[in-house]
Structure formats: C-alpha cells, structure tokens
Coordinates of C-alpha atoms in Angstrom, one line a residue:
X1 CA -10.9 -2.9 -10.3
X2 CA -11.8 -2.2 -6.5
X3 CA -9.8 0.7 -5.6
X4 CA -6.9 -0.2 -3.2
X5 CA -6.4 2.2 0.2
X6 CA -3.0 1.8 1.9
X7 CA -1.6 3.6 5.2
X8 CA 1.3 3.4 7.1
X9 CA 1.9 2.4 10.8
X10 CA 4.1 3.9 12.9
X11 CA 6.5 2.3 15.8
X12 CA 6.6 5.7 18.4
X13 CA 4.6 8.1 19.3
X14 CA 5.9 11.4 17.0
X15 CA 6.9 14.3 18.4
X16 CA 6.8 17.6 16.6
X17 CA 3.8 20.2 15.2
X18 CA 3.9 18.0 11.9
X19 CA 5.2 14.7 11.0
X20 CA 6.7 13.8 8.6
X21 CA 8.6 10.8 9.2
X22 CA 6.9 7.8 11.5
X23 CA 9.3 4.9 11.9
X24 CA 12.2 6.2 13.7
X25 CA 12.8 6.8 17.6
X26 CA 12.6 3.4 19.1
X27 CA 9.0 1.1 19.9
X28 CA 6.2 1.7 21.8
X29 CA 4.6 -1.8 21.7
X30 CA 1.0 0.0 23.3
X31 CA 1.2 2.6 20.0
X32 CA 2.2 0.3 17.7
X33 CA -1.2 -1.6 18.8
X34 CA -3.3 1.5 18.8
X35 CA -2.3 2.7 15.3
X36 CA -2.7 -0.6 13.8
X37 CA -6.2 -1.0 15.2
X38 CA -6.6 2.7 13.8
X39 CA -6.0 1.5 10.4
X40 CA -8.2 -1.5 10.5
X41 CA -11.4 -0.4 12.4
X42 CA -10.7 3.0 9.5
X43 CA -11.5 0.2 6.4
X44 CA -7.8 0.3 5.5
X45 CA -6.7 -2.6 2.9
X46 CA -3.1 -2.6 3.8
X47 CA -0.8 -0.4 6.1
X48 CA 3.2 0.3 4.9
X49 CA 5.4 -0.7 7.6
X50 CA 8.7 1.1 6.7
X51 CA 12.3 0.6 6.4
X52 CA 15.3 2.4 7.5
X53 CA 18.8 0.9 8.7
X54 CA 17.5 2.2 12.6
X55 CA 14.1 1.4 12.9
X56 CA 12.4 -1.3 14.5
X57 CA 12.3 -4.7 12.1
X58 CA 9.4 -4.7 9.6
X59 CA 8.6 -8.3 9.4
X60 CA 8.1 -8.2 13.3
X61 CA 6.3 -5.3 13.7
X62 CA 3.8 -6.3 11.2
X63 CA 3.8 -9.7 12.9
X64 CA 2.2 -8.2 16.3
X65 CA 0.0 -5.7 14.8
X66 CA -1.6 -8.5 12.8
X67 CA -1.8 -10.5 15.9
X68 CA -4.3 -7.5 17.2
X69 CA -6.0 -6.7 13.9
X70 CA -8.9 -8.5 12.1
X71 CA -8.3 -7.8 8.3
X72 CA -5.8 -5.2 8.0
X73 CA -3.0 -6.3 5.7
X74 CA 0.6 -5.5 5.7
X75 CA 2.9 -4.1 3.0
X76 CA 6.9 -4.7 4.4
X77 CA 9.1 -2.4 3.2
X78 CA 12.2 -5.0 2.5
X79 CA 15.6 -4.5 1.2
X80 CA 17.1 -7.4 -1.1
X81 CA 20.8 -8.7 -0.1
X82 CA 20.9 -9.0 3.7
X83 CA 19.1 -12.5 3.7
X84 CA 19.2 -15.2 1.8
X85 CA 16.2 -14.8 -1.0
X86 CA 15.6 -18.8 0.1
X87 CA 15.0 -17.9 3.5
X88 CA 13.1 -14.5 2.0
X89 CA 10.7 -16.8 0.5
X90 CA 10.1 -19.0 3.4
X91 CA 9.7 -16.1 5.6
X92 CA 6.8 -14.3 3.9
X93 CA 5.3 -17.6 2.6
X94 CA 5.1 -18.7 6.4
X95 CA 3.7 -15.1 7.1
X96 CA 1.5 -15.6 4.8
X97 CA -0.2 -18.5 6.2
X98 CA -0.4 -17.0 9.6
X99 CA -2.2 -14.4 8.1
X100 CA -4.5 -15.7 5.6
X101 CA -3.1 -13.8 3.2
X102 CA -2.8 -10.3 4.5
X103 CA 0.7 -9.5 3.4
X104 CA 2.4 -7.5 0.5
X105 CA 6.0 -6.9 0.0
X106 CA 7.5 -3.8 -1.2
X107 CA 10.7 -4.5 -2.7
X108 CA 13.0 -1.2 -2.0
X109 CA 17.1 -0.9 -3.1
X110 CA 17.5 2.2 -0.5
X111 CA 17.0 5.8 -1.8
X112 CA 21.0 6.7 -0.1
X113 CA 24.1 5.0 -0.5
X114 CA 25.4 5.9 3.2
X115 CA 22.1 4.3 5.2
X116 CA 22.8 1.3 3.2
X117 CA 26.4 1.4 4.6
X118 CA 25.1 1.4 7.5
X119 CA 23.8 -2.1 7.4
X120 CA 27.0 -3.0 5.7
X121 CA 26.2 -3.0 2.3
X122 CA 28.3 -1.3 0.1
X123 CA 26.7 -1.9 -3.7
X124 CA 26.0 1.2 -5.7
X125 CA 22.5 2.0 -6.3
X126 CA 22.2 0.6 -9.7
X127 CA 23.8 -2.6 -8.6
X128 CA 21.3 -3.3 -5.8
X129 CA 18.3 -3.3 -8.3
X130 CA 20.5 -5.8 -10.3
X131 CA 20.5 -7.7 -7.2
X132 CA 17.1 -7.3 -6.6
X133 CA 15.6 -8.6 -9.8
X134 CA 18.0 -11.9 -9.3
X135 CA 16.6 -12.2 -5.4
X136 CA 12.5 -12.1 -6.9
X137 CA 13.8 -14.7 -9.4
X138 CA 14.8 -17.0 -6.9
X139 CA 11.9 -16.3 -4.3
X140 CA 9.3 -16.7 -7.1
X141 CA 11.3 -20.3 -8.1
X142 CA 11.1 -20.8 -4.4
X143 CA 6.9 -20.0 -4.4
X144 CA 6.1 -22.1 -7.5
X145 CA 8.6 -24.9 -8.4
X146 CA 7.1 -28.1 -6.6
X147 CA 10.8 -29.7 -6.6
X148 CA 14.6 -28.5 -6.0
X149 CA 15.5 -26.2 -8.6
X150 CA 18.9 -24.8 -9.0
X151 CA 19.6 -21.1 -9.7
X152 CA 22.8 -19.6 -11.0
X153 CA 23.6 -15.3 -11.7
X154 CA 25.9 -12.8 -10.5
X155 CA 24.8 -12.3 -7.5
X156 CA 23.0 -15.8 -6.3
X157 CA 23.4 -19.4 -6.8
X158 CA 21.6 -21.6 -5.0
X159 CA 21.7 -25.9 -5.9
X160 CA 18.8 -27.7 -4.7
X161 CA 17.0 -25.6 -3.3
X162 CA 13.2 -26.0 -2.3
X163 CA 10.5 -24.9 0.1
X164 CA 7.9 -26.7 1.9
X165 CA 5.8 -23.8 2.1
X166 CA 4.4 -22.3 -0.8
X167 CA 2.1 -19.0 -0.3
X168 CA -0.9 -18.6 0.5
X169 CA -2.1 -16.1 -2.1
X170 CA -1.7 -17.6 -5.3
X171 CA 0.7 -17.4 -6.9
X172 CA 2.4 -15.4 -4.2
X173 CA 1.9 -11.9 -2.0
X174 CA 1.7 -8.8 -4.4
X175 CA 5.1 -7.3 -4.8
X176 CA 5.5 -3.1 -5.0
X177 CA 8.2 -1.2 -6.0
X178 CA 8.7 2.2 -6.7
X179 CA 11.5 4.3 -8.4
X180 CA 12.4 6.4 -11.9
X181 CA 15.8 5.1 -12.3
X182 CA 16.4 3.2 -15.4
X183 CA 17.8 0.2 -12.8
X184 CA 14.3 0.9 -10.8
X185 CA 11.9 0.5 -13.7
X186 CA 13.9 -2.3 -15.5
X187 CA 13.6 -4.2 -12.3
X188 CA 9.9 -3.4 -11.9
X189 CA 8.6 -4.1 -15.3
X190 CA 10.4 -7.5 -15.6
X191 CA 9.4 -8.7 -11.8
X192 CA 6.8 -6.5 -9.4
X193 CA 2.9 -6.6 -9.7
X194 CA 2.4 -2.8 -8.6
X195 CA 4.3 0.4 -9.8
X196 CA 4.4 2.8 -6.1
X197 CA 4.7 6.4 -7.6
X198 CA 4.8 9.3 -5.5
X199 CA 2.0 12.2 -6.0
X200 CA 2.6 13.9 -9.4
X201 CA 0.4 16.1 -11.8
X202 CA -2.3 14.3 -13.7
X203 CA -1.1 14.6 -16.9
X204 CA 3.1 14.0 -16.4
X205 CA 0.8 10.5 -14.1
X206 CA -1.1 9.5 -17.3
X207 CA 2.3 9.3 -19.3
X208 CA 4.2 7.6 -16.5
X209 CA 1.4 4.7 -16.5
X210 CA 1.7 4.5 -20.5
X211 CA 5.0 4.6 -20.2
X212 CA 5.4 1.7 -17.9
X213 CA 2.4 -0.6 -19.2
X214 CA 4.7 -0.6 -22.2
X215 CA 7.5 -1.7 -20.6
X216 CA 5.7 -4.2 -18.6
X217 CA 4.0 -5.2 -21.6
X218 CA 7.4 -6.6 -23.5
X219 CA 7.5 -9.0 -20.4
X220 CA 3.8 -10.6 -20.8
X221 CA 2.8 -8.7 -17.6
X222 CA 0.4 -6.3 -16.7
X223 CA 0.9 -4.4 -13.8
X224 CA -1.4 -2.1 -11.4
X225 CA 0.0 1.7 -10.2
X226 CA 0.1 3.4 -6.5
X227 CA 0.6 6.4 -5.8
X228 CA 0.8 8.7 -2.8
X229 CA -0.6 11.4 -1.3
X230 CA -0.7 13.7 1.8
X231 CA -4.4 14.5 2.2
X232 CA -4.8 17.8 4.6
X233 CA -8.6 17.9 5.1
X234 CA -10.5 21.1 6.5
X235 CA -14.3 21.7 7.2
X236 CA -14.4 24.1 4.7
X237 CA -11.7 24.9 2.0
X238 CA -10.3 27.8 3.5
X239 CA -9.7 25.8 6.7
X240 CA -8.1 23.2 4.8
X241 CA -5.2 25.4 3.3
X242 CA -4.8 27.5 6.4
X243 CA -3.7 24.2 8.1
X244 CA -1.7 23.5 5.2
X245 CA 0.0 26.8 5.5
X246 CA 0.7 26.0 9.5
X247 CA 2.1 22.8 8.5
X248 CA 4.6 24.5 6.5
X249 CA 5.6 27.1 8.7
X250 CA 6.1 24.0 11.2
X251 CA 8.3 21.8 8.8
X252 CA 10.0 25.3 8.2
X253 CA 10.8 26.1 11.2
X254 CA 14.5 26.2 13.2
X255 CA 15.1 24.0 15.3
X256 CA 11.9 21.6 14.4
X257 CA 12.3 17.9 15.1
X258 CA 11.5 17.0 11.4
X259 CA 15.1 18.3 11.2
X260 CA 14.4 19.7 8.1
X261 CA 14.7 23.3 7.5
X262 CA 15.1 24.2 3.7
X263 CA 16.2 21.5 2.3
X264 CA 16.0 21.0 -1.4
X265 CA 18.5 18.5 -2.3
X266 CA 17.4 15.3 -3.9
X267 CA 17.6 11.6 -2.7
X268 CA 17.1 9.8 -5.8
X269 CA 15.4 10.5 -9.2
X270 CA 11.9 10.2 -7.9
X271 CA 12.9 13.2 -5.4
X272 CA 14.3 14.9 -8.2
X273 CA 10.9 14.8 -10.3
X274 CA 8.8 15.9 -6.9
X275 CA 11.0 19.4 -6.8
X276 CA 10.7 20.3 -10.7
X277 CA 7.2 19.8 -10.2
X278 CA 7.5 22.0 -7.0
X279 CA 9.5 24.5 -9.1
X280 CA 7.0 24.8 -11.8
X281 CA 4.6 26.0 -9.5
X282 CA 3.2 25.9 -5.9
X283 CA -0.2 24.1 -6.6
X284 CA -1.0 21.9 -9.5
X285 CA -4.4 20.4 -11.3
X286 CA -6.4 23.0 -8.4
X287 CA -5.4 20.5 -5.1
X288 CA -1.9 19.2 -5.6
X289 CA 0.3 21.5 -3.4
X290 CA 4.0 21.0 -3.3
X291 CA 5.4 23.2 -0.9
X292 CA 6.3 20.9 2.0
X293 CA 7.8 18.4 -0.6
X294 CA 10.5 21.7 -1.9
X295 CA 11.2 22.4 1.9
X296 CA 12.0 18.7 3.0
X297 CA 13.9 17.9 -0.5
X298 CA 10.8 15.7 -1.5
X299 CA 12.0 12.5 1.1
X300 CA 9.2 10.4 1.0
X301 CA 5.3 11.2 0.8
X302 CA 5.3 14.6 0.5
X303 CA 2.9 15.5 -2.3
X304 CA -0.5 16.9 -0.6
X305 CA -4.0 17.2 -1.5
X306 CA -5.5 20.2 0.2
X307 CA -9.0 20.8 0.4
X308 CA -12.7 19.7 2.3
X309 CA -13.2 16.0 1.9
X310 CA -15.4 15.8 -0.7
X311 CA -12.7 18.0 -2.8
X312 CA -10.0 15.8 -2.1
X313 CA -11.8 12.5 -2.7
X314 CA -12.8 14.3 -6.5
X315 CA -8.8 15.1 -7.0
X316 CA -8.0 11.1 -6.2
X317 CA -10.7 10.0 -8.5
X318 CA -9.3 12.1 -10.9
X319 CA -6.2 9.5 -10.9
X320 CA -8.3 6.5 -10.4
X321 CA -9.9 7.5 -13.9
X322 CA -6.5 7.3 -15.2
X323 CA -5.3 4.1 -14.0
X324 CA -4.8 4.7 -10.6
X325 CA -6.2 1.9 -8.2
X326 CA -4.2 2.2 -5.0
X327 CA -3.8 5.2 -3.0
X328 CA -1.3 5.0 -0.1
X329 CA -2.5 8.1 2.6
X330 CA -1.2 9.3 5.4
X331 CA -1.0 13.0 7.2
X332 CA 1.3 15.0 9.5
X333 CA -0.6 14.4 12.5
X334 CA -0.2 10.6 11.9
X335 CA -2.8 9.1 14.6
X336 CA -5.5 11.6 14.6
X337 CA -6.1 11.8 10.3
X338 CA -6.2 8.1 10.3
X339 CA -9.1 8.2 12.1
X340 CA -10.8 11.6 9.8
X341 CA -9.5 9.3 6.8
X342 CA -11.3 6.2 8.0
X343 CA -14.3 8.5 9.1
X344 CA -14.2 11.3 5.9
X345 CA -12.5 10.3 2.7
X346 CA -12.5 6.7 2.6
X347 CA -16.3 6.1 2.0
X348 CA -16.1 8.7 -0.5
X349 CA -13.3 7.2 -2.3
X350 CA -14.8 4.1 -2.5
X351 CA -18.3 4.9 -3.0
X352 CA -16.8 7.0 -6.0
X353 CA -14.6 4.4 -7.3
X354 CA -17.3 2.0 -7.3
X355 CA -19.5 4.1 -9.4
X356 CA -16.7 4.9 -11.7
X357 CA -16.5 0.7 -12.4
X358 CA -20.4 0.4 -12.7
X359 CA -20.3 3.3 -15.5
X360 CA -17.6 1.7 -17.1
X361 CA -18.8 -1.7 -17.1
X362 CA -21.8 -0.6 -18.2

C-alpha cells in the first residue's frame, strides 16, 4: 500500500518560540493561502484542518485553500450532532465534487466535555460516540441508497430521506477517527476506514493494530492505521536534539503563549496512554522522545521523532513495516518544517516505503 503523508494547515500566523497548537487566534486569509500551497508544492496527500469550538470553520477553510491548490487533499476535523447527518452528507458529497475527490473526514466526539458546552452540546463523552456511529449510518444510507430510505435510533430518525448527490470517491471520502475509549473504538471498528493513533512505542503500536484489525474484523471490514508524529530534524544528530532540547525549554517556559507550563493532566484516554509512555522513560525505540508531550499533558501531536532526516525517515519505516501506512507530520515551527518536510523526509519516506512494497511483493 502507497504510504499516506498528512499535514495540517493552519488559520494564523503563530506566535511563540514553538508551536504547538495552529488553529486558534482568528484568520489570516493571505497565510491560510501560503500554508496550503506549502503543503501541496511539499508532495503532501492530505492536510488536517482542525476543530475547536473557537476556531475558524473547517469545511470553509478547506474550501479556499483547495480553491488555491492543485492536488492537495483535505481531512476536516468534524464533530457529529450540530448538523443534521442529511445535510452532513450532502455537504461533503457536494465538496467532493468540487474537488475531484480530495476530501477526507475525520470524525471526532471532542477530547473535553466543557469546549463541547461551548457549542451547546451537553452529551457526555461516551454518549457522543453513540451519536456518532448513528450519524455515519445515516450519511453512508445517504451516499449509497439510490431511493428515500427511512432511518430510526436514539438519536436520529429521518423518513424519506434522499440525496441527489452521491460522492465522488466511491463509495464515499475516507472517514478517520481516532481514540482508546471503549465508546471510541466500538465506534471506529463498526464505521471508520482509518484508525488516527497518536505516536506510541513500536511494540505497545503492533498490539494496538492487532488489537483493532480484530475488532474491525467481527464487522467484515478492514481498516488502515495513522499515526502521528512531531519530526524535529537537524543536520547532524546532535543538532537535532539540541533543538529538541530548546523546544522544551520554550513549551516550559512562564509566561509562554503555548500557555502550557507543566501540565500533566490528561484530556482523554489517548492522553492518558502518551504520559505512561512519557513516565516510563524519556526516549523510546532510540528516536521517540516524550518530553514535550509530559509538559503539555500530551494535547494533541505531541510524540517527536528526533534525529537527521535520514534517521527519522528509518524510525517511520519502522511503523510502516508494522502496518502503518499514514503518517500525519507537523513541527513547532509550523511554516518553515513544512517546507524541510516536503524538501528532507518526504522523498525518503516514500522512496523507502516503496521499496518496502517491491520486497514484499516480491
């Protein structure tokens, strides 16, 4: 399988000596632009655009920076329950179309309880993956059922409902998810194409992927894995974990803009898993360093891969070898390692991925 390379846009310029978050603080419509071209002319697949109850609208966002791309695709972060999983459908169908197929969905339930409330939606964690399995049901009946089709469950019931506009991928857009919850992975074995892990250990990766192909297998499906990483690249080795080491001391810091300081309490399960790794021990499998995910509580991609290029292409081959063919990358200084991405570690990837497939199809 063609190995998959996902970034992530960003809306504003960041501010800070390292980033770690990219879709909050309002729109800059000329960076927005910029990034995405970043991402496209680098030999990106697909770019996350994010999701949080402040930030700028994901289906929009990825709506203009397709407009100035040629083949970069998009994977929306989208929360089930404030629309309608009719109009859902139509929506990203009609994307679709516009795009010649360069969308993805990544079907998220919202890591904290109180940003949900924010957008008025009160449902406890567990609930909203409930909800979310019934909302893919409808969409997919939606996709695929040439005439009205009723639905009926304990969250959605639609009666004659139909679209004119079917995708344009067939059968529809891939659909992520990501989680460790029970609620996640029920949801996500039963529904999603692609399981979006954060970076772990090889060894606790290879039992996760067992894990869930067995899970995924009791439905008829067979699903792909993602997983992310935070690649800090030097010219040599030692460069490469010195700035790794002034990262730190930047997320550390008082007073930083990350907002962070020391803080070690967990989101969600998937958080949770990202510190007792941290807690086991600062570096892991020779490249895998931790630190930066124990000082920001492990919120979001904060697993990194520290070394020269070449070294850090070897440690993501190391996954692809064991079942994992989609890598979503991005680094603290957001614009700038796009561009050393796109220039030094994705033709290595690929060129490495490729001749893993041609020694194992031969």
């Amino acid at each position: 399988m063609p190995v998959r390379i996902i970034g992530m846009i960003g809306v504003a310029p960041p501010s800070g000596e390292a980033t770690v978050h990219i879709i909050k603080g309002g729109i800059s419509a000329p960076y927005l632009k910029s990034y995405a071209q970043a991402h496209d002319k680098a030999g990106f697949d697909l770019a996350l655009v994010g999701y949080t109850a402040s930030s700028a609208e994901g289906f929009l966002v990825a709506q203009y920076a397709a407009h100035h791309t040629e083949r970069l695709g998009f994977l929306i972060a989208h929360r089930p329950g404030f629309v309608a999983p009719t109009l859902a459908a139509r929506k990203i169908a009609t994307f679709d179309h516009l795009t010649e197929g360069r969308v993805a969905l990544h079907i998220i339930a919202g890591a904290s309880d109180a940003e949900q409330e924010g957008d008025g939606d009160f449902a406890p964690k567990e609930e909203r993956y409930r909800r979310a399995a019934e909302y893919i049901e409808v969409m997919k009946l939606a996709w695929t059922e040439p005439k009205r089709f009723d639905f009926s469950g304990d969250f959605y019931k639609v009666r004659g409902a139909k679209s004119d506009i079917q995708p344009f991928q067939k059968p529809h857009p891939l659909l992520f998810f990501g989680g460790s919850s029970e609620g996640a992975l029920a949801m996500g074995s039963k529904h999603c194409d692609v399981f979006a892990m954060f970076g772990e250990p090889l060894a606790p990766t290879a039992e996760r992927i067992a894990e869930f192909r067995a899970r995924a297998a009791a439905f008829g499906r067979t699903p792909t894995f993602n997983m992310s990483f935070r690649p800090i690249l030097g010219a040599t080795e030692g460069a490469a974990w010195d700035r790794a080491r002034r990262i730190l001391a930047s997320v550390q810091k008082p007073g930083d803009p990350t907002g962070f300081g020391n803080n070690k309490k967990p989101l969600d399960h998937s958080a949770r898993r990202l510190l007792d790794f941290a807690a086991a021990g600062e570096t892991h499998d020779e490249r895998l360093w931790m630190p930066i995910a124990e000082a920001t509580g492990a919120m979001g991609n904060t697993s990194c891969l520290v070394g020269t290029p070449e070294q850090v292409a070897r440690a993501l081959l190391e996954y692809y070898k064991r079942g994992i063919h989609s890598f979503l990358i991005r680094g603290f200084d957001p614009f700038e390692d796009t561009i050393d991405f796109g220039r030094e570690l994705i033709p290595r990837l690929r060129a490495g991925a490729a001749e893993l497939d041609r020694a194992r199809a031969a």
